[in-house]
Every structure is written in structure tokens, then in C-alpha cells.
Amino acid sequence: MRLVDYSSIIKKAWAEFDGSIQIDTIEDISAKVSTNHVFRVTFEDGERIIAKLSYFGTYEQFLEDHRIIHALANNLLYPFENVLAKSLVRDGQVYTYRHKDGFIDAWVVFYNPIRIQLKLPRRLEDHHIRLLGREVARFHKASSRVSPVLPKSSKTLRSDIWDLLDLLETEVGQFEHRMHVDELKRQCELFLENRQKLVAKSVETMPVFVDWNIGNFSVTDNLELYSRWDYDWFRISYRVMDFYFFSRVVSNAGDRTVFSYVIGPLMEDRFLLFLKEYHRVFPLTETEIRFLPEAYRFFILNYVIKYGRYFFHRTYAIKLQQEAYDIYFPSIATFDADKILKALGI
């Protein structure tokens, strides 16, 4: 995809949407940490929109994701009604453009720019953690209320793990993971077994923003959620999947430029402080707490093992994948769910 002319594709996508308004400039504002490319499009009259271009996965999944996000953005109630950017629509549906030309298969969606306030401090103090814990709980509550009106999602935790198991049966998968195929199959089966035992049919799914990048959302002075413009990592899942990310947001290490998948932040006292505040607003269950190490296992299997080569430079992806076998998977056994349950009074 290195030879793809992104600007040309965006211009074609916009011309199909509204050829009466001419584009003046297209500026790449991508975060450079995902497979999506984000652009600020300025028109000749000075008006602006945001364009996102992607070629990861399938067009059908891209379309499904954005229909769900659009429904969520338009159904969240106060005070979260303006948190998400609104996609541009045509004939009552989110407008998407598919560009196919030889080996190129890329897709574009447009949305209105969203206002941004404050970024979180690089390292949160205890009072920040308490405020954030309560705010995330309120947002999850609002998302839960909206769930019944959202389009169904075909992407689940099970389907992602099944996809990895299918990959491990192919020549490509067996070559790429040739030293660890049996171990990966074992980890996948452990996840599927524990998911079935702990949360299947007993814990609701809702819109969650798996792996929020700190730079992708802004807050008010009181750490109230103000906006999130980037659509990356959205899915319908269990709310505890968001805790994996927020454990890192509140970690004692603070914001880091070098990402790590170690399990430590899920067991820090600072994350326990976050959970206590969250629990007061939107109570957690014992099974959800006991599922936290499985949420961690899922992140390793899906985003380090299966997709790592897409998200990171090859050398770094290989490093993380080796750490998965040496550090990440073995560390799951160290998670102390009883400590958290006792602290929350569950």
C-alpha cells in the first residue's frame, strides 16, 4: 500500500458525495499508530471535514463498524450526546466510499470535526483517578442504555479467537508461528473455555472503546469526558475490555511513548482506586472481575499475536510476540482477583 495516492482516493470519494464543493487542501493528521489514515480536508470556502481511509480487514466490516458508531453517536443522551463525531450521511445512511483498483482496496468515511478540550495529565494524581473512574462508569452506563437500538455486530471476542485458530491451520499461520502453534492453540482454548464459564450469557455486551489512545479523547477541568474523534478500536463487547486500557491510563508509570503489554497495571493499587470509584457508580460483578485476566489474554492473542505485524514495525512486533511467550502468558497466573473482590466488597 506504499504507492497508494491517498489524496486522490479522498478526492474521488468526496466528488461522489458532493461534487459541487471543491477541495482546497488535504492534510494528513494520522496518529501514525494504527492502520487507519486520518486527514483534515479543507474546502475552497474554508469549511472543513475529517476523512478516514482504511484498508485493514474487509470493507463489509468497515461499513458495519461505522453504522454502529453512527447509531451510537446519535443516540447517546446528555451529557454524552456530543462526545462522538458525527459521520456524514447520504439517503439516511453513513456514507462510505470503496476504491478498488488492481491490488488496492481502500475505503473512506467522512465526519464532521469535533471540538477538543484538555488532554489528561501525563501522570494522574489520586484525585484524577477517582474522577476518571466515576466518569467512565457513567459513560458505560449511557452506552449500556443505547445498546438495544444499535445494529448487530458480527465481530465478537469468540470470532476473533476462532479466526486465530483458523489462521494456525494454514501454511502461512504455521510458518509465522512455527515454534509456538501448540501453545497458541492452548491459549485460545483457555480463553474460550473461561469466557464460556465466566461471562457467556450472564454479562451484557455494550459499546466499548477498546484500547483508547490517550490522545484520542479530551476532558473538561473536572475530567468529564468531552470528546473522542477517532473511531479506532470500537467494538461491542464486555465493559471490562475497556479496563485493560484504563489500567494503563492510571498506571504509576503514566503516559509512555514505548508501549508495553505487561499485566502489572491491572494489579496496581492505583487501578484498584479507579475500580472502587467505578464500582460505586456502576457496580461490577464477581464474574466480571474474574474475567479481567481473560481480557488481558485476549489482547495478547488478538493484538500482539494475530495483528501485531499490522500495528507495529516488524522488528518491534517480533519483540512483543516473543515477550508474549516469555512474559505475558505466564504472568496471567499471577492475577489476584480475590484481592480486587475483597477491596470492592463483592
PDB file of C-alpha atoms in Angstrom, residues 2 39 58 60 65 83 89 91 96-97 110 120 148 179 185 197 200 249 262 271 288 309 327 333:
ATOM      1  CA  ARG A   2       3.023   2.328  -0.010  1.00  0.00           C
ATOM      2  CA  PHE A  39      -6.943  13.606   7.007  1.00  0.00           C
ATOM      3  CA  THR A  58     -12.758  -6.044   4.936  1.00  0.00           C
ATOM      4  CA  GLU A  60     -18.045  -5.116   4.920  1.00  0.00           C
ATOM      5  CA  ASP A  65     -18.430  -0.708  12.321  1.00  0.00           C
ATOM      6  CA  VAL A  83     -18.796  13.062  22.696  1.00  0.00           C
ATOM      7  CA  VAL A  89     -24.782  10.633   5.710  1.00  0.00           C
ATOM      8  CA  ASP A  91     -30.001   8.884   1.930  1.00  0.00           C
ATOM      9  CA  THR A  96     -18.732   5.247   2.688  1.00  0.00           C
ATOM     10  CA  TYR A  97     -16.676   5.064  -0.473  1.00  0.00           C
ATOM     11  CA  PHE A 110     -16.221  11.378   6.296  1.00  0.00           C
ATOM     12  CA  LEU A 120      -5.262  14.086  30.529  1.00  0.00           C
ATOM     13  CA  PRO A 148     -30.676  -2.185  22.358  1.00  0.00           C
ATOM     14  CA  MET A 179       7.672 -22.562  17.174  1.00  0.00           C
ATOM     15  CA  LYS A 185      -3.909 -23.212  20.400  1.00  0.00           C
ATOM     16  CA  LYS A 197     -17.605 -20.330  32.183  1.00  0.00           C
ATOM     17  CA  ALA A 200     -21.212 -16.080  28.411  1.00  0.00           C
ATOM     18  CA  VAL A 249      -4.027   5.366  31.814  1.00  0.00           C
ATOM     19  CA  VAL A 262       2.700  -6.391  30.812  1.00  0.00           C
ATOM     20  CA  PHE A 271      -6.120   0.830  39.231  1.00  0.00           C
ATOM     21  CA  GLU A 288     -16.516  -9.672  35.539  1.00  0.00           C
ATOM     22  CA  ARG A 309       2.630  -7.202  12.398  1.00  0.00           C
ATOM     23  CA  ILE A 327       6.360 -12.875  29.960  1.00  0.00           C
ATOM     24  CA  ALA A 333      -1.466 -16.827  36.598  1.00  0.00           C
TER      25      ALA A 333
END
